XYZ file of C-alpha atoms in Angstrom:
606
model
C 25.655 5.727 -19.731
C 22.008 4.961 -19.495
C 20.320 5.205 -22.847
C 17.415 7.538 -23.195
C 15.632 5.503 -25.835
C 13.782 3.111 -23.536
C 10.644 2.362 -25.422
C 11.701 -0.902 -26.602
C 13.769 -1.922 -23.507
C 12.756 -4.424 -20.842
C 10.870 -3.125 -17.633
C 11.202 -6.064 -15.445
C 13.969 -8.278 -14.309
C 14.331 -11.797 -16.106
C 12.922 -14.402 -13.586
C 15.799 -16.585 -13.698
C 17.200 -15.784 -10.152
C 15.646 -15.744 -6.887
C 16.790 -13.953 -3.822
C 16.978 -15.958 -0.496
C 18.404 -13.475 1.896
C 19.875 -10.084 2.228
C 22.434 -9.315 5.225
C 23.160 -5.595 5.309
C 25.510 -3.723 7.344
C 24.712 -0.008 7.220
C 26.958 2.742 8.580
C 26.131 6.513 7.961
C 28.957 8.990 8.233
C 29.009 11.413 11.125
C 27.220 14.374 9.425
C 24.518 11.943 7.789
C 25.233 12.800 4.227
C 26.392 9.242 3.025
C 26.665 5.734 4.172
C 28.865 2.614 3.739
C 26.937 -0.722 2.964
C 28.270 -4.038 3.322
C 25.807 -6.623 1.583
C 25.699 -10.175 1.653
C 23.165 -11.312 -0.810
C 22.465 -15.179 -0.834
C 20.492 -16.139 -4.032
C 19.606 -19.198 -6.135
C 19.772 -19.407 -9.895
C 16.713 -20.886 -11.244
C 17.225 -20.948 -14.964
C 17.686 -24.207 -16.714
C 21.004 -22.805 -18.349
C 23.988 -21.385 -16.828
C 23.992 -17.513 -16.746
C 26.983 -15.292 -17.451
C 25.714 -12.474 -15.324
C 22.871 -11.900 -12.674
C 20.887 -8.635 -13.114
C 20.210 -6.627 -10.102
C 18.658 -3.001 -9.519
C 21.172 -0.412 -8.458
C 20.939 3.367 -8.349
C 23.741 5.090 -10.003
C 24.649 6.872 -7.036
C 25.646 3.534 -5.293
C 29.404 3.531 -5.672
C 30.512 -0.066 -5.616
C 33.995 -0.549 -4.101
C 34.285 -4.409 -4.314
C 32.180 -7.591 -5.387
C 33.095 -11.056 -4.261
C 31.296 -13.951 -5.439
C 31.236 -17.428 -3.491
C 29.338 -20.664 -4.860
C 27.558 -22.977 -2.476
C 29.227 -26.344 -2.456
C 28.090 -29.858 -1.885
C 29.126 -29.745 1.724
C 26.926 -26.901 2.305
C 29.910 -24.389 2.663
C 30.618 -21.505 0.554
C 33.618 -21.692 -1.849
C 36.571 -19.130 -1.586
C 35.563 -15.893 -3.020
C 36.262 -14.886 -6.434
C 36.510 -11.279 -7.811
C 33.328 -9.764 -9.482
C 32.383 -6.831 -11.702
C 29.322 -4.867 -12.155
C 28.299 -2.905 -15.448
C 25.091 -1.190 -16.449
C 22.772 -3.255 -18.559
C 21.593 -1.489 -21.693
C 18.876 -3.873 -22.374
C 16.582 -2.632 -19.545
C 15.086 0.815 -19.144
C 16.522 1.910 -15.681
C 18.746 1.131 -12.798
C 19.641 -2.512 -14.021
C 23.181 -3.740 -13.670
C 24.788 -7.107 -14.635
C 26.781 -8.643 -12.004
C 29.321 -11.400 -13.034
C 32.717 -13.015 -12.586
C 35.653 -10.995 -13.510
C 37.184 -14.259 -14.938
C 34.651 -14.692 -17.804
C 35.426 -18.351 -17.908
C 33.166 -18.720 -14.775
C 29.236 -18.921 -14.964
C 26.476 -19.182 -12.553
C 25.334 -22.707 -12.782
C 21.698 -23.725 -12.844
C 20.036 -24.782 -9.638
C 22.801 -23.525 -7.613
C 23.118 -21.044 -4.610
C 25.606 -18.218 -4.600
C 26.681 -15.418 -2.176
C 27.378 -11.888 -3.559
C 29.495 -9.877 -1.144
C 29.337 -6.137 -2.105
C 30.810 -3.104 -0.462
C 29.819 0.129 -1.560
C 29.041 3.810 -0.570
C 25.702 5.416 -0.843
C 24.143 8.692 -0.686
C 21.758 10.059 2.247
C 19.602 12.564 0.479
C 18.914 15.886 2.243
C 16.391 17.497 -0.179
C 14.225 14.602 -1.005
C 12.064 12.057 0.860
C 12.824 8.766 -1.092
C 15.416 6.247 -0.570
C 17.625 7.029 2.412
C 17.146 10.686 3.432
C 17.882 13.024 6.349
C 15.555 15.523 8.082
C 16.070 17.822 11.061
C 13.439 18.558 13.949
C 13.415 21.961 12.574
C 11.457 23.315 16.134
C 14.187 22.197 18.399
C 16.958 23.068 15.821
C 15.720 26.614 15.438
C 15.433 26.958 19.273
C 19.097 25.963 19.317
C 20.050 28.214 16.562
C 18.562 31.410 18.308
C 20.936 30.525 21.289
C 24.239 30.621 19.576
C 25.971 33.307 17.508
C 28.696 33.137 14.892
C 31.367 32.160 17.346
C 29.346 28.912 18.150
C 28.906 27.392 14.880
C 30.238 23.962 16.040
C 27.636 24.020 18.819
C 25.038 24.843 16.065
C 26.224 22.164 13.871
C 26.149 19.684 16.746
C 22.500 20.666 17.633
C 21.760 20.151 13.878
C 23.101 16.493 13.934
C 21.386 15.546 17.408
C 18.175 16.583 16.047
C 18.373 14.893 12.824
C 16.920 11.785 11.663
C 17.638 9.257 8.973
C 14.330 8.010 7.284
C 13.850 5.537 4.516
C 11.126 5.274 1.904
C 11.449 2.536 -0.603
C 8.072 2.225 -2.234
C 7.949 2.103 -5.150
C 11.423 1.584 -6.635
C 13.829 3.046 -4.125
C 15.325 0.168 -2.208
C 17.944 0.189 -5.028
C 19.095 3.540 -3.540
C 19.955 1.555 -0.365
C 21.394 -1.517 -1.848
C 21.879 -3.533 -5.105
C 18.637 -5.772 -4.760
C 15.922 -7.378 -6.701
C 13.633 -4.207 -6.636
C 10.285 -5.749 -7.555
C 7.475 -6.924 -5.284
C 7.565 -10.503 -6.392
C 10.992 -11.061 -5.245
C 10.392 -11.702 -1.482
C 13.225 -12.718 0.451
C 14.635 -12.698 4.330
C 16.335 -9.557 5.436
C 18.793 -9.213 8.421
C 20.342 -5.983 9.374
C 23.212 -4.396 11.387
C 23.214 -0.568 11.783
C 26.025 1.284 13.150
C 25.214 4.413 15.053
C 27.961 6.847 16.289
C 25.550 9.730 17.655
C 25.464 9.223 21.324
C 21.812 10.531 21.668
C 20.449 8.412 18.720
C 18.997 4.848 18.408
C 18.312 2.671 15.345
C 15.011 1.127 14.334
C 14.285 -1.503 11.667
C 11.612 -3.969 10.848
C 12.390 -6.475 13.608
C 13.641 -6.247 17.306
C 17.221 -5.952 18.046
C 20.015 -6.459 20.557
C 22.692 -3.491 20.948
C 26.298 -3.808 21.519
C 28.697 -1.338 22.493
C 32.010 -1.212 20.057
C 35.411 -0.510 21.010
C 35.477 2.863 19.038
C 32.492 4.129 20.901
C 29.829 3.289 18.660
C 26.951 1.060 18.907
C 25.946 -1.807 16.714
C 22.124 -2.631 16.289
C 21.689 -6.147 15.315
C 18.250 -6.916 14.015
C 16.397 -10.385 13.954
C 15.634 -11.943 10.665
C 12.317 -10.421 8.950
C 9.564 -12.734 7.603
C 9.566 -13.136 3.700
C 8.876 -9.876 2.324
C 9.363 -7.372 -0.601
C 12.265 -4.836 -0.736
C 9.850 -1.749 -0.569
C 8.782 -2.717 2.856
C 12.298 -2.458 4.437
C 12.890 0.331 6.805
C 15.892 2.001 8.477
C 15.389 4.663 11.042
C 18.071 6.536 13.113
C 17.165 9.493 15.494
C 16.709 10.784 18.937
C 13.443 9.584 20.292
C 11.111 9.538 23.059
C 8.908 6.426 23.453
C 5.475 5.414 24.678
C 4.405 1.680 24.656
C 1.117 -0.102 24.980
C 0.772 -3.884 24.417
C -1.728 -6.125 22.473
C -3.736 -8.981 23.909
C -1.012 -11.368 22.734
C 1.712 -9.193 24.515
C 3.110 -7.589 21.189
C 4.652 -4.158 22.229
C 3.293 -1.182 20.135
C 5.635 1.736 20.608
C 5.232 5.345 19.534
C 8.819 6.874 18.611
C 8.353 10.730 18.881
C 10.382 13.651 19.025
C 11.876 14.633 22.540
C 9.112 15.484 25.196
C 6.189 14.515 22.835
C 5.606 11.024 23.457
C 2.386 11.469 25.464
C 0.830 13.330 22.523
C 1.126 10.061 20.663
C -1.176 8.028 23.276
C -4.346 7.975 21.219
C -2.875 6.836 18.133
C -0.858 4.226 19.878
C -4.101 3.019 21.609
C -6.091 2.783 18.275
C -2.930 0.922 16.614
C -2.991 -1.679 19.662
C -6.867 -2.124 19.228
C -6.460 -2.574 15.549
C -3.793 -5.126 15.721
C -6.097 -7.146 18.127
C -9.018 -6.739 15.733
C -7.242 -7.777 12.599
C -5.588 -10.987 14.171
C -8.914 -12.013 14.956
C -10.446 -10.812 11.640
C -7.946 -12.639 9.349
C -7.008 -15.385 11.721
C -3.421 -14.983 11.046
C -1.303 -13.702 13.845
C 0.972 -10.549 13.243
C 4.263 -12.325 12.479
C 6.793 -9.752 13.978
C 7.669 -9.537 17.875
C 7.119 -5.696 18.159
C 5.499 -2.792 16.285
C 6.957 0.657 16.075
C 5.138 3.834 15.061
C 7.788 6.428 14.078
C 7.178 10.161 14.137
C 9.091 11.798 11.172
C 10.429 15.212 11.081
C 9.606 15.401 7.341
C 7.513 13.118 5.429
C 5.012 14.667 2.987
C 3.598 11.149 1.887
C 1.992 11.133 5.507
C 2.385 7.362 6.297
C 4.084 4.118 5.041
C 3.345 0.616 6.099
C 7.012 -0.715 6.418
C 6.591 -4.043 7.986
C 6.789 -3.572 11.824
C 8.204 0.014 11.634
C 5.507 2.352 10.167
C 6.577 5.699 9.361
C 4.229 8.826 9.989
C 4.517 12.391 9.504
C 4.895 13.957 13.158
C 1.381 15.787 12.799
C -0.296 12.552 12.516
C 1.262 10.360 14.938
C 1.098 13.154 17.637
C -2.468 14.086 17.189
C -5.265 13.673 19.840
C -8.328 15.187 20.929
C -6.409 17.951 22.791
C -4.591 19.257 19.810
C -6.466 18.398 16.631
C -10.020 19.132 15.285
C -12.259 16.280 15.200
C -12.612 16.071 11.618
C -8.602 16.010 11.239
C -8.299 13.527 13.967
C -10.900 11.268 12.308
C -8.767 11.367 9.274
C -5.436 10.602 11.061
C -7.034 7.777 13.177
C -8.277 6.266 9.765
C -4.811 6.668 8.140
C -3.245 4.953 11.010
C -5.724 2.116 10.561
C -4.836 1.883 6.885
C -1.317 1.204 7.691
C -2.040 -1.422 10.226
C -4.142 -3.250 7.681
C -1.368 -3.280 5.250
C 0.433 -5.271 7.744
C -1.753 -8.025 6.379
C -3.198 -6.889 3.230
C 0.066 -5.823 1.285
C 2.763 -7.113 3.601
C 1.850 -10.932 4.346
C 0.190 -11.001 0.995
C 1.627 -8.780 -1.565
C 0.545 -7.856 -5.297
C 2.585 -9.621 -7.870
C 3.262 -6.321 -9.864
C 2.214 -2.729 -9.655
C -0.683 -3.334 -11.965
C -2.601 -4.644 -8.970
C -1.671 -1.893 -6.658
C -5.391 -1.645 -5.995
C -5.239 -4.950 -4.264
C -2.894 -3.237 -1.644
C -4.321 0.074 -1.528
C -8.069 -0.403 -2.337
C -8.324 -3.112 0.107
C -6.379 -1.477 2.948
C -8.568 1.524 2.354
C -11.629 -0.436 2.514
C -10.538 -2.258 5.601
C -9.507 0.943 7.467
C -13.065 2.003 7.471
C -14.230 -1.502 8.372
C -11.772 -1.328 11.457
C -12.773 2.211 12.376
C -16.486 1.323 12.261
C -15.813 -1.537 14.702
C -13.578 0.382 16.922
C -14.628 4.199 16.912
C -18.507 3.781 15.880
C -19.268 7.265 17.030
C -17.668 8.491 13.883
C -20.638 7.171 11.520
C -17.786 5.750 9.404
C -19.722 4.482 6.614
C -21.705 7.682 6.002
C -18.109 9.300 5.956
C -17.064 6.842 3.472
C -19.848 7.520 1.064
C -19.424 11.221 1.435
C -15.668 11.040 0.749
C -14.143 7.850 -0.901
C -17.044 7.034 -2.906
C -18.163 10.479 -4.005
C -14.861 11.954 -4.787
C -13.740 8.653 -6.574
C -16.975 8.830 -8.698
C -16.194 12.427 -9.562
C -12.873 11.708 -10.690
C -13.770 8.656 -12.733
C -16.760 10.445 -14.467
C -14.622 11.921 -17.268
C -13.729 8.979 -19.442
C -10.894 10.586 -21.349
C -9.073 11.864 -18.051
C -9.472 8.761 -15.907
C -7.973 5.124 -15.908
C -9.180 1.710 -15.117
C -8.463 0.411 -11.399
C -6.260 -2.100 -12.814
C -3.772 -0.341 -15.044
C -0.988 -2.159 -17.186
C 2.239 -0.663 -15.903
C 4.573 -0.455 -18.947
C 7.120 2.023 -17.628
C 8.384 3.698 -14.564
C 6.736 6.920 -15.359
C 3.323 5.483 -14.721
C 4.163 3.967 -11.381
C 3.544 7.247 -9.444
C 0.470 8.183 -11.250
C -1.509 4.937 -10.262
C -1.167 5.977 -6.442
C -4.213 8.024 -6.767
C -7.823 8.313 -5.968
C -8.976 5.689 -8.538
C -6.613 2.935 -7.007
C -7.402 3.867 -3.376
C -10.889 5.284 -3.396
C -12.484 3.610 -6.168
C -10.494 0.443 -5.531
C -12.161 0.664 -1.807
C -15.748 1.331 -3.413
C -15.486 -1.817 -5.454
C -14.336 -3.810 -2.395
C -17.378 -2.567 -0.546
C -19.557 -3.257 -3.650
C -18.211 -6.915 -3.544
C -19.120 -7.252 0.009
C -22.491 -5.948 -1.061
C -22.670 -8.517 -3.777
C -21.748 -11.417 -1.449
C -24.372 -9.955 1.007
C -23.018 -11.670 4.021
C -20.338 -10.206 6.250
C -19.339 -13.467 7.943
C -18.855 -15.024 4.202
C -16.989 -12.087 3.092
C -14.704 -12.513 6.183
C -14.378 -16.066 5.353
C -13.152 -15.198 1.959
C -10.624 -12.762 3.508
C -9.292 -15.559 5.780
C -8.783 -18.343 3.129
C -7.382 -15.745 0.931
C -4.869 -14.610 3.345
C -3.871 -18.169 4.636
C -3.551 -19.599 0.880
C -1.192 -16.781 -0.173
C 0.616 -15.810 3.062
C 4.293 -14.601 2.469
C 3.600 -14.934 -1.282
C 2.489 -12.654 -3.963
C -1.035 -12.594 -5.440
C -2.943 -10.997 -8.227
C -6.585 -9.999 -8.716
C -7.739 -13.091 -10.205
C -6.356 -15.178 -7.097
C -8.487 -13.018 -4.899
C -11.536 -13.321 -7.087
C -11.336 -17.095 -7.532
C -11.119 -17.534 -3.836
C -14.203 -15.254 -3.404
C -16.086 -17.176 -6.026
C -15.391 -20.544 -4.397
C -16.045 -19.502 -0.708
C -19.192 -17.340 -1.592
C -20.608 -19.301 -4.339
C -21.283 -16.253 -6.220
C -19.637 -15.440 -9.465
C -17.312 -12.717 -8.067
C -14.624 -13.452 -10.868
C -16.994 -13.015 -13.598
C -18.926 -10.022 -12.398
C -15.955 -7.906 -11.055
C -13.426 -8.486 -13.863
C -14.765 -5.509 -15.999
C -15.078 -3.322 -12.800
C -11.277 -3.091 -12.621
C -10.479 -3.463 -16.191
C -12.710 -0.708 -17.639
C -12.402 2.948 -16.643
C -15.547 5.176 -15.848
C -18.635 3.571 -14.552
C -22.271 2.827 -15.690
C -25.224 4.835 -15.758
C -28.607 3.178 -15.737
C -31.560 4.450 -17.462
C -34.709 3.562 -15.723
C -38.207 3.521 -16.940
C -41.368 2.376 -14.998
C -43.404 0.367 -17.578
C -46.037 -0.920 -14.950
C -46.902 -0.917 -11.327
C -44.457 -3.643 -10.517
C -42.106 -3.368 -13.553
C -39.062 -1.457 -14.464
C -36.964 -1.374 -17.626
C -33.261 -0.837 -16.926
C -30.796 0.032 -19.621
C -27.173 0.612 -18.905
C -24.460 2.708 -20.649
C -21.219 4.390 -19.877
C -21.907 7.469 -17.718
C -23.564 10.110 -19.901
C -22.596 7.895 -22.917
C -19.129 9.014 -23.215
C -18.044 5.791 -24.744
C -20.223 3.579 -26.719
C -20.198 -0.171 -26.341
C -19.128 -0.539 -22.627
C -21.134 -2.947 -20.576
C -20.679 -4.203 -17.070
C -22.103 -7.010 -15.085
C -23.842 -4.822 -12.567
C -24.693 -6.229 -9.115
C -27.859 -4.398 -7.935
C -28.846 -4.121 -4.371
C -32.366 -2.508 -4.375
C -34.405 -1.300 -1.494
C -38.067 -0.006 -1.318
C -39.502 2.883 0.779
C -41.174 0.064 2.760
C -37.696 -1.573 3.343
C -38.252 -4.473 1.100
C -34.727 -5.493 -0.159
C -33.353 -7.716 -2.699
C -30.482 -8.232 -5.303
C -30.017 -9.289 -8.862
C -27.214 -8.835 -11.443
C -27.735 -6.877 -14.631
C -25.610 -8.798 -16.985
C -26.884 -7.320 -20.467
C -27.517 -3.973 -21.840
C -31.355 -3.977 -21.343
C -33.474 -5.966 -18.880
C -36.844 -5.707 -17.383
C -37.061 -6.169 -13.477
C -40.444 -7.365 -11.997
C -41.099 -6.934 -8.168
C -44.428 -8.619 -7.544
C -46.358 -7.150 -4.491
C -44.952 -3.601 -4.990
C -47.453 -1.305 -3.932
C -48.603 1.791 -5.843
C -47.111 4.105 -3.258
C -43.879 2.366 -2.758
C -40.851 3.813 -4.146
C -37.770 1.647 -5.406
C -34.064 2.629 -5.150
C -31.740 0.573 -7.212
C -28.570 1.301 -5.057
C -29.030 0.444 -1.574
C -26.610 2.050 0.805
C -24.478 3.083 -2.129
C -23.119 -0.196 -2.631
C -23.094 0.023 -6.336
C -20.476 2.246 -8.051
C -22.941 3.447 -10.744
C -25.656 6.219 -11.116
C -29.303 5.881 -11.701
C -31.137 8.008 -14.051
C -35.090 7.716 -13.761
C -36.483 8.893 -16.937
C -39.797 9.956 -15.369
C -39.639 13.368 -13.745
C -42.535 12.439 -11.378
C -40.522 9.406 -9.936
C -37.705 11.843 -9.574
C -39.621 14.377 -7.783
C -40.985 11.618 -5.439
C -37.708 10.094 -4.611
C -36.078 13.557 -3.978
C -39.006 14.540 -1.873
C -39.197 11.335 0.327
C -35.547 10.125 0.487
C -35.483 10.648 4.110
C -37.808 7.746 4.382
C -34.936 5.484 3.409
C -32.080 4.397 5.770
C -29.369 6.871 6.305
C -26.945 5.419 3.810
C -29.461 4.812 1.242
C -30.614 8.290 1.666
C -27.068 9.605 1.066
C -26.605 7.658 -1.973
C -29.829 9.357 -3.405
C -28.477 12.807 -2.802
C -25.077 11.865 -4.059
C -26.619 10.227 -7.237
C -28.576 13.181 -8.205
C -25.625 15.511 -7.635
C -23.504 13.375 -9.830
C -26.169 13.614 -12.682
C -25.863 17.402 -12.554
C -22.147 17.270 -13.390
């Protein structure tokens, strides 16, 4: 039984074993309430000493039927199988089980590969949207149920199964509900799946392309190609009755929407922008998307809205089926943006993945920033960066303004209870605002793009952390990104800069935590300024107080120390006359700076 006293227990697996490849045979039962799993897990012991057991994550509802262990011999063949056991490990906080030889005289030898063959039964959840779960196309099922009466319950059940989907959602810690695994993002491995489908109208989808073979018992076996190296949370399994619509990228990669029956044409606008986004991002990062297909799957029920499973992106049906004919302009913009977000993850998150959930902002903040970048390039009619300032920037600043009720962008994750809490506006929206702030600091879109390309190439198919990214940016841009931005992700809230005009050309700047809620906090503040006569410049405020001098500043020339809202801070001019002049004449600045001024003064009133 799991011990409830978890405070002193270990959260993460011991880094003494590495997975190499998961080979999984997945077979759901006929009413989609459970499944049989046959797992072959190839792994390598990396510890310097032999191990009595190997620790894996496993949900308690995974019912193991048998375990066999094989050792890789010198002739590159695996040994005959020996029986294994599995027992809950009390040293860890949750879901960790020890696997070992039944014959306790055997151990896992150092620097040696093993094959674990595990047979088990798992649960397909019907009242949740995590792990492996089922959901019915309620619109079609309701139509069917209206046509039958109590004498035709078999037909009603038949309609229910026919219009049911099996979906998966494994981020952040739910792959263990599919199979025993190393369910942490740093344990990347190869995956190869076989999915058995008995329902005649259904097909199976996973991360890669597949071949289908008819079986003697009337079922079909979908055998999928091996995936690239990836984390467990990016694995996907989907089964259901689908209509399809396909477009292709410039490189010939098919982008296919899998929709509910008769609705594939509704998805054309989303498939179109997805195709364009893949083309754009391959060029932007200079790394080709590594899988031979892209699937956009319409889920009957998915409250999370979207998920970036590599090669098989999952969406709520209302998103993937939206277009200009059935959706308002505002909602369509949000849906297009969300789709671009998930496409961005195919690089930022999937090819390069954060080491641990502490750095979730590396996935979500950069994907949110890049979704706007892609939208601005592909759909400029939406005034994307103005929308960014009005939504992402403004809302995250409002959330972050209460020191005792916010958190840093980078949060130390010490327990599973905190994982869900960090998927919030701070990680997504403030994180994306910090990304834009970095671009503003580098102040050259071509150099910023080069930073991204070098980072992606250096860490492709690996894990990285915030410092890894900042070091690359520092090296490529020649600017001290690592030094300047460390506190922006490690400190909560944001600075308020008090401004006093001390001469025609000089201003005194003093920083504090917003509304001085916490004393002693300081930031290195990259400031992009612009005047009412469009004179621009940049400097870093790296101390509590400084005097800024702009020779040649004219008497009637206003200066705003946050051009285009690049900076995640507020300005408080202590001279009421200057405040009046800025508020009266803000429309003389460019559109984004004018919006920066408006939001700034609204924030000061909070």
